[in-house]
């Protein structure tokens, strides 16, 4: 197993805001605790440096922080040390700009951002091209964004440096964010971990 | 997008029994409703023919059947037609042998079985080799098994025709069954759907 050797890290963010609801209104979605566990475990699996949960809602941040504390320093840490390792990667943030600033503080450089989306964006890049970008990134940190609800807003997607092509199913493209993130991280980073 | 063209189908099974618990006792695990949704949506995405939930517990079967009915014929079908399409693939079964018999009735031939596992089995086959088997399967149906809890029992795994190698993480191998199934199906079947 060959680990990533050089340069800055790859980070992921689960965006609870700004995203669309069924009626294409811009909303803050509620946290799903299983998403936090699943994405933290994926992050640990693929050598991701930080996993940001992005929501401006203080009550949701407090809920997530309670869950994280349980597994990282509380009873859960003794019950399940592998879960502790994964959830130690999770951080809360108010918005994309706060995430960008925190990564910049940590890595000394602003991250390049990659939006993921279930619908094909006109500027979408193939998986192969983005995987190549990540392999060749050198000292540039990267941040991969995943949407919740009915997807990240058009404005949020267009604020990113790159948009990734969607997972093309057998004519069906309605995965959960958990399973979509698993497939995307595997396609982009498999070479880096095995 | 190129669809699978020939021969029999690929089926998946989520095994709630016989699996280990933390202490390596053989147990029936409880259903997780999100697993049913996530795996059904994955099945639909990758052109899987049937998704079996395997548990001998009648109360758990009844619970799953209520959930499926809600989305396939009940209110959920009108609320979310894409969920209906996915959950229409789900069937309940008492044990592996019942699944094998149902596939044989449907396909006219007994399925070859592929066990998946988070721990490396001495007989484990590489992803590439199993992907090749599935591409070349002709009229032979295949059934891919996913475990719950702390994994399928040794005896169940050794009853299968093949065992797949584990997903090698960055020194960390503790994914949820939802995300592991996503990565495994993508690695085995991506070529068939895109």
Coordinates of N, CA, C and O in Angstrom, one line a residue, chain A residues 8-118:
Chain A
X8 N 0.5 19.1 -0.1 CA -0.6 19.4 0.7 C -1.7 18.4 0.7 O -1.6 17.5 -0.1
X9 N -2.7 18.5 1.5 CA -3.7 17.5 1.6 C -5.0 17.7 0.8 O -5.2 18.8 0.2
X10 N -5.8 16.7 0.7 CA -7.1 16.8 0.1 C -8.1 16.8 1.3 O -8.0 16.1 2.2
X11 N -9.1 17.7 1.1 CA -10.1 17.9 2.1 C -11.5 17.7 1.5 O -11.6 17.8 0.3
X12 N -12.5 17.3 2.3 CA -13.8 17.2 1.7 C -14.8 18.1 2.5 O -14.5 18.3 3.7
X13 N -15.9 18.5 1.9 CA -16.9 19.2 2.7 C -18.3 18.7 2.3 O -18.6 18.4 1.1
X14 N -19.1 18.5 3.3 CA -20.5 18.1 3.1 C -21.3 19.4 3.3 O -21.4 19.9 4.4
X15 N -21.9 19.9 2.2 CA -22.6 21.2 2.2 C -24.1 21.0 2.5 O -24.9 20.4 1.7
X16 N -24.5 21.5 3.7 CA -25.9 21.6 4.0 C -26.5 22.9 3.7 O -27.7 23.1 3.8
X17 N -25.7 23.8 3.2 CA -26.2 25.1 2.8 C -25.1 25.7 1.9 O -23.9 25.5 2.2
X18 N -25.4 26.4 0.8 CA -26.7 26.6 0.2 C -27.0 25.5 -0.8 O -26.3 25.3 -1.7
X19 N -28.1 24.8 -0.5 CA -28.6 23.7 -1.4 C -30.1 23.9 -1.8 O -30.8 24.7 -1.1
X20 N -30.5 23.2 -2.8 CA -31.9 23.3 -3.2 C -32.8 22.2 -2.4 O -32.2 21.2 -2.1
X21 N -34.0 22.5 -2.3 CA -35.0 21.5 -1.9 C -35.7 21.0 -3.1 O -35.4 21.4 -4.2
X22 N -36.7 20.1 -2.9 CA -37.5 19.6 -4.1 C -38.0 20.7 -5.0 O -38.1 20.4 -6.2
X23 N -38.4 21.8 -4.4 CA -39.0 22.9 -5.3 C -38.0 23.9 -5.7 O -38.3 25.0 -6.2
X24 N -36.7 23.5 -5.6 CA -35.6 24.4 -6.0 C -35.6 25.7 -5.3 O -35.1 26.7 -5.8
X25 N -36.0 25.7 -4.0 CA -35.8 26.8 -3.1 C -34.5 26.5 -2.4 O -34.1 25.4 -2.2
X26 N -33.8 27.6 -2.1 CA -32.5 27.5 -1.4 C -32.7 27.3 0.1 O -33.4 28.1 0.7
X27 N -32.2 26.2 0.6 CA -32.5 25.9 2.0 C -31.2 25.4 2.7 O -30.2 25.2 2.1
X28 N -31.3 25.3 4.1 CA -30.3 24.6 4.9 C -30.9 23.2 5.2 O -32.0 23.1 5.8
X29 N -30.3 22.1 4.8 CA -30.8 20.8 5.1 C -30.4 20.4 6.5 O -29.4 20.9 7.0
X30 N -31.1 19.4 7.0 CA -30.8 18.9 8.4 C -29.7 17.9 8.2 O -29.5 17.2 7.2
X31 N -28.9 17.8 9.3 CA -27.8 16.8 9.3 C -28.4 15.4 9.3 O -29.5 15.2 9.9
X32 N -27.7 14.4 8.7 CA -28.1 13.0 8.8 C -26.9 12.4 9.5 O -25.8 12.4 9.0
X33 N -27.1 11.8 10.7 CA -25.9 11.4 11.5 C -25.2 10.3 10.8 O -23.9 10.2 10.8
X34 N -25.9 9.4 10.1 CA -25.1 8.4 9.3 C -24.2 8.9 8.3 O -23.2 8.3 7.9
X35 N -24.6 10.1 7.7 CA -23.7 10.7 6.7 C -22.4 11.1 7.3 O -21.3 10.9 6.7
X36 N -22.4 11.6 8.6 CA -21.2 12.0 9.3 C -20.3 10.8 9.5 O -19.1 10.8 9.1
X37 N -20.9 9.7 10.0 CA -20.1 8.5 10.2 C -19.5 8.0 8.8 O -18.4 7.7 8.7
X38 N -20.4 7.9 7.8 CA -20.0 7.2 6.6 C -18.9 8.1 5.9 O -17.9 7.5 5.4
X39 N -19.1 9.4 5.9 CA -18.1 10.2 5.2 C -16.8 10.3 6.0 O -15.7 10.3 5.4
X40 N -16.9 10.3 7.3 CA -15.7 10.3 8.1 C -14.9 9.0 7.9 O -13.6 9.0 7.7
X41 N -15.6 7.9 7.8 CA -14.9 6.6 7.6 C -14.3 6.5 6.1 O -13.2 6.0 5.9
X42 N -15.0 7.1 5.2 CA -14.5 7.2 3.8 C -13.2 8.1 3.8 O -12.2 7.8 3.2
X43 N -13.3 9.2 4.5 CA -12.2 10.2 4.6 C -10.9 9.4 5.1 O -9.8 9.5 4.6
X44 N -11.1 8.7 6.2 CA -10.0 8.0 6.8 C -9.5 6.9 5.8 O -8.2 6.8 5.7
X45 N -10.4 6.3 5.1 CA -10.0 5.2 4.2 C -9.1 5.8 3.1 O -8.1 5.1 2.6
X46 N -9.5 7.0 2.6 CA -8.8 7.5 1.4 C -7.7 8.6 1.8 O -7.3 9.3 0.9
X47 N -7.3 8.6 3.1 CA -6.2 9.5 3.5 C -6.6 11.0 3.3 O -5.7 11.8 3.1
X48 N -7.9 11.3 3.5 CA -8.3 12.7 3.4 C -7.9 13.4 4.7 O -7.9 12.9 5.8
X49 N -7.5 14.7 4.5 CA -6.9 15.4 5.7 C -8.0 16.0 6.6 O -7.8 16.1 7.8
X50 N -9.0 16.5 6.0 CA -10.1 17.1 6.9 C -11.5 16.9 6.2 O -11.6 17.0 5.0
X51 N -12.5 16.7 7.1 CA -13.9 16.6 6.6 C -14.7 17.6 7.3 O -14.9 17.6 8.5
X52 N -15.1 18.6 6.5 CA -15.9 19.7 7.0 C -17.4 19.5 6.8 O -17.8 19.2 5.7
X53 N -18.2 19.7 7.8 CA -19.6 19.7 7.7 C -20.0 21.2 7.7 O -19.8 21.9 8.7
X54 N -20.7 21.6 6.6 CA -21.0 23.0 6.5 C -22.5 23.3 6.7 O -23.3 22.9 5.9
X55 N -22.8 24.0 7.7 CA -24.1 24.5 8.0 C -24.1 25.8 8.8 O -23.3 25.9 9.7
X56 N -24.9 26.8 8.5 CA -24.9 28.0 9.3 C -25.7 27.8 10.6 O -25.7 28.7 11.4
X57 N -26.5 26.7 10.7 CA -27.4 26.6 11.8 C -26.7 26.2 13.1 O -26.1 25.1 13.2
X58 N -26.7 27.0 14.1 CA -26.0 26.7 15.3 C -26.5 25.5 16.0 O -25.7 24.7 16.6
X59 N -27.8 25.2 16.0 CA -28.4 24.0 16.7 C -27.9 22.8 16.0 O -27.6 21.8 16.6
X60 N -27.7 22.8 14.7 CA -27.2 21.7 13.9 C -25.7 21.5 14.2 O -25.2 20.4 14.3
X61 N -25.0 22.6 14.3 CA -23.5 22.5 14.6 C -23.4 21.9 16.0 O -22.5 21.0 16.2
X62 N -24.2 22.3 16.9 CA -24.1 21.8 18.3 C -24.4 20.3 18.3 O -23.7 19.5 19.0
X63 N -25.4 19.8 17.6 CA -25.8 18.4 17.5 C -24.6 17.6 16.9 O -24.2 16.6 17.5
X64 N -24.0 18.1 15.9 CA -22.8 17.4 15.3 C -21.6 17.4 16.3 O -21.0 16.4 16.4
X65 N -21.4 18.5 16.9 CA -20.3 18.5 17.9 C -20.5 17.6 19.0 O -19.6 16.9 19.5
X66 N -21.8 17.4 19.5 CA -22.0 16.4 20.5 C -21.7 15.0 20.0 O -21.1 14.2 20.7
X67 N -22.2 14.7 18.8 CA -21.9 13.4 18.2 C -20.4 13.1 18.1 O -19.9 12.1 18.5
X68 N -19.7 14.1 17.6 CA -18.2 14.0 17.4 C -17.5 13.8 18.7 O -16.7 12.9 18.9
X69 N -17.9 14.6 19.7 CA -17.3 14.5 21.1 C -17.5 13.1 21.7 O -16.6 12.5 22.2
X70 N -18.7 12.5 21.5 CA -19.0 11.2 22.0 C -18.0 10.2 21.4 O -17.5 9.4 22.2
X71 N -17.7 10.2 20.1 CA -16.9 9.2 19.5 C -15.4 9.5 19.6 O -14.6 8.6 19.5
X72 N -15.1 10.8 19.8 CA -13.6 11.2 19.7 C -13.0 11.2 21.1 O -11.9 10.8 21.4
X73 N -13.8 11.7 22.1 CA -13.2 11.8 23.5 C -14.1 11.1 24.5 O -13.7 10.9 25.6
X74 N -15.3 10.8 24.1 CA -16.3 10.3 25.1 C -16.3 8.7 25.1 O -15.3 8.1 24.8
X75 N -17.4 8.2 25.5 CA -17.5 6.8 25.7 C -17.3 6.0 24.4 O -16.6 4.9 24.4
X76 N -17.7 6.6 23.3 CA -17.6 5.9 22.0 C -16.1 5.6 21.6 O -15.8 4.7 20.9
X77 N -15.2 6.5 22.1 CA -13.8 6.3 21.8 C -13.2 5.0 22.3 O -12.4 4.4 21.7
X78 N -13.7 4.7 23.5 CA -13.2 3.4 24.1 C -14.0 2.2 23.5 O -13.4 1.1 23.2
X79 N -15.3 2.4 23.1 CA -16.1 1.4 22.6 C -15.6 1.0 21.2 O -15.6 -0.2 20.8
X80 N -15.2 2.0 20.4 CA -14.9 1.8 19.0 C -13.7 2.7 18.5 O -14.0 3.8 18.0
X81 N -12.5 2.3 18.8 CA -11.3 3.2 18.5 C -11.2 3.5 17.0 O -10.7 4.5 16.6
X82 N -11.7 2.6 16.1 CA -11.6 2.9 14.7 C -12.5 4.0 14.3 O -12.3 4.8 13.4
X83 N -13.7 4.0 15.0 CA -14.6 5.1 14.7 C -14.0 6.4 15.2 O -14.2 7.5 14.6
X84 N -13.3 6.4 16.3 CA -12.7 7.6 16.9 C -11.7 8.2 15.8 O -11.7 9.4 15.6
X85 N -10.9 7.3 15.3 CA -9.9 7.8 14.3 C -10.6 8.5 13.1 O -10.1 9.5 12.6
X86 N -11.7 8.0 12.7 CA -12.4 8.6 11.5 C -13.1 9.9 12.0 O -12.9 10.9 11.3
X87 N -13.8 9.9 13.1 CA -14.5 11.1 13.5 C -13.6 12.2 13.9 O -14.0 13.4 13.9
X88 N -12.4 11.9 14.2 CA -11.4 12.9 14.6 C -11.1 13.9 13.4 O -10.5 14.9 13.6
X89 N -11.5 13.4 12.2 CA -11.2 14.3 11.0 C -12.3 15.3 10.8 O -12.2 16.2 9.9
X90 N -13.4 15.2 11.5 CA -14.6 16.1 11.3 C -14.5 17.4 11.9 O -14.1 17.5 13.1
X91 N -14.8 18.5 11.2 CA -14.8 19.8 11.7 C -16.1 20.5 11.2 O -16.6 20.2 10.1
X92 N -16.6 21.4 12.0 CA -17.8 22.2 11.6 C -17.4 23.5 11.0 O -16.4 24.1 11.4
X93 N -18.2 24.0 10.0 CA -18.0 25.3 9.5 C -19.3 26.0 9.1 O -20.3 25.3 8.8
X94 N -19.3 27.3 9.1 CA -20.5 28.1 8.8 C -20.8 28.1 7.3 O -21.9 28.2 6.9
X95 N -19.7 28.2 6.5 CA -19.9 28.4 5.1 C -18.6 28.0 4.4 O -17.6 27.8 5.0
X96 N -18.7 28.0 3.0 CA -17.5 27.6 2.2 C -16.3 28.5 2.5 O -15.2 28.0 2.6
X97 N -16.5 29.8 2.7 CA -15.4 30.7 2.9 C -14.7 30.4 4.2 O -13.4 30.5 4.2
X98 N -15.4 30.0 5.2 CA -14.7 29.6 6.5 C -13.9 28.4 6.3 O -12.8 28.3 6.9
X99 N -14.4 27.5 5.5 CA -13.6 26.3 5.2 C -12.3 26.6 4.5 O -11.2 26.2 4.8
X100 N -12.5 27.5 3.4 CA -11.3 27.9 2.6 C -10.3 28.6 3.5 O -9.1 28.3 3.4
X101 N -10.7 29.4 4.5 CA -9.8 30.1 5.4 C -9.1 29.2 6.3 O -7.9 29.3 6.5
X102 N -9.8 28.2 6.8 CA -9.2 27.3 7.7 C -8.1 26.4 7.0 O -7.0 26.2 7.5
X103 N -8.5 26.0 5.8 CA -7.5 25.2 5.0 C -6.2 26.1 4.7 O -5.1 25.6 4.8
X104 N -6.5 27.3 4.4 CA -5.4 28.2 4.1 C -4.5 28.4 5.3 O -3.2 28.4 5.2
X105 N -5.1 28.5 6.5 CA -4.3 28.7 7.7 C -3.4 27.4 7.9 O -2.3 27.5 8.3
X106 N -4.0 26.3 7.6 CA -3.4 25.0 7.9 C -2.3 24.7 6.9 O -1.2 24.1 7.2
X107 N -2.6 25.0 5.6 CA -1.7 24.5 4.5 C -0.9 25.6 4.0 O 0.0 25.4 3.1
X108 N -1.1 26.9 4.4 CA -0.3 28.0 3.9 C -0.7 28.4 2.4 O 0.0 29.2 1.8
X109 N -1.8 27.8 1.9 CA -2.2 28.1 0.6 C -3.7 27.9 0.4 O -4.2 27.0 1.1
X110 N -4.3 28.7 -0.4 CA -5.7 28.5 -0.6 C -6.0 27.2 -1.4 O -5.2 26.9 -2.3
X111 N -7.1 26.5 -1.1 CA -7.4 25.3 -1.7 C -8.0 25.5 -3.1 O -8.8 26.5 -3.2
X112 N -7.8 24.7 -4.0 CA -8.5 24.6 -5.3 C -9.8 23.8 -4.9 O -9.7 22.8 -4.2
X113 N -10.9 24.2 -5.5 CA -12.2 23.6 -5.1 C -12.8 22.8 -6.2 O -12.7 23.2 -7.4
X114 N -13.3 21.6 -5.9 CA -14.0 20.8 -6.9 C -15.4 20.5 -6.5 O -15.6 19.9 -5.4
X115 N -16.4 21.0 -7.3 CA -17.8 20.7 -7.0 C -18.2 19.4 -7.6 O -17.7 19.0 -8.7
X116 N -19.0 18.6 -6.9 CA -19.6 17.4 -7.4 C -21.1 17.6 -7.6 O -21.7 18.4 -6.9
X117 N -21.7 16.9 -8.6 CA -23.1 17.2 -8.8 C -23.7 16.0 -9.5 O -23.0 15.3 -10.3
X118 N -25.0 15.7 -9.3 CA -25.6 14.6 -9.9 C -26.1 14.9 -11.3 O -26.3 14.0 -12.2

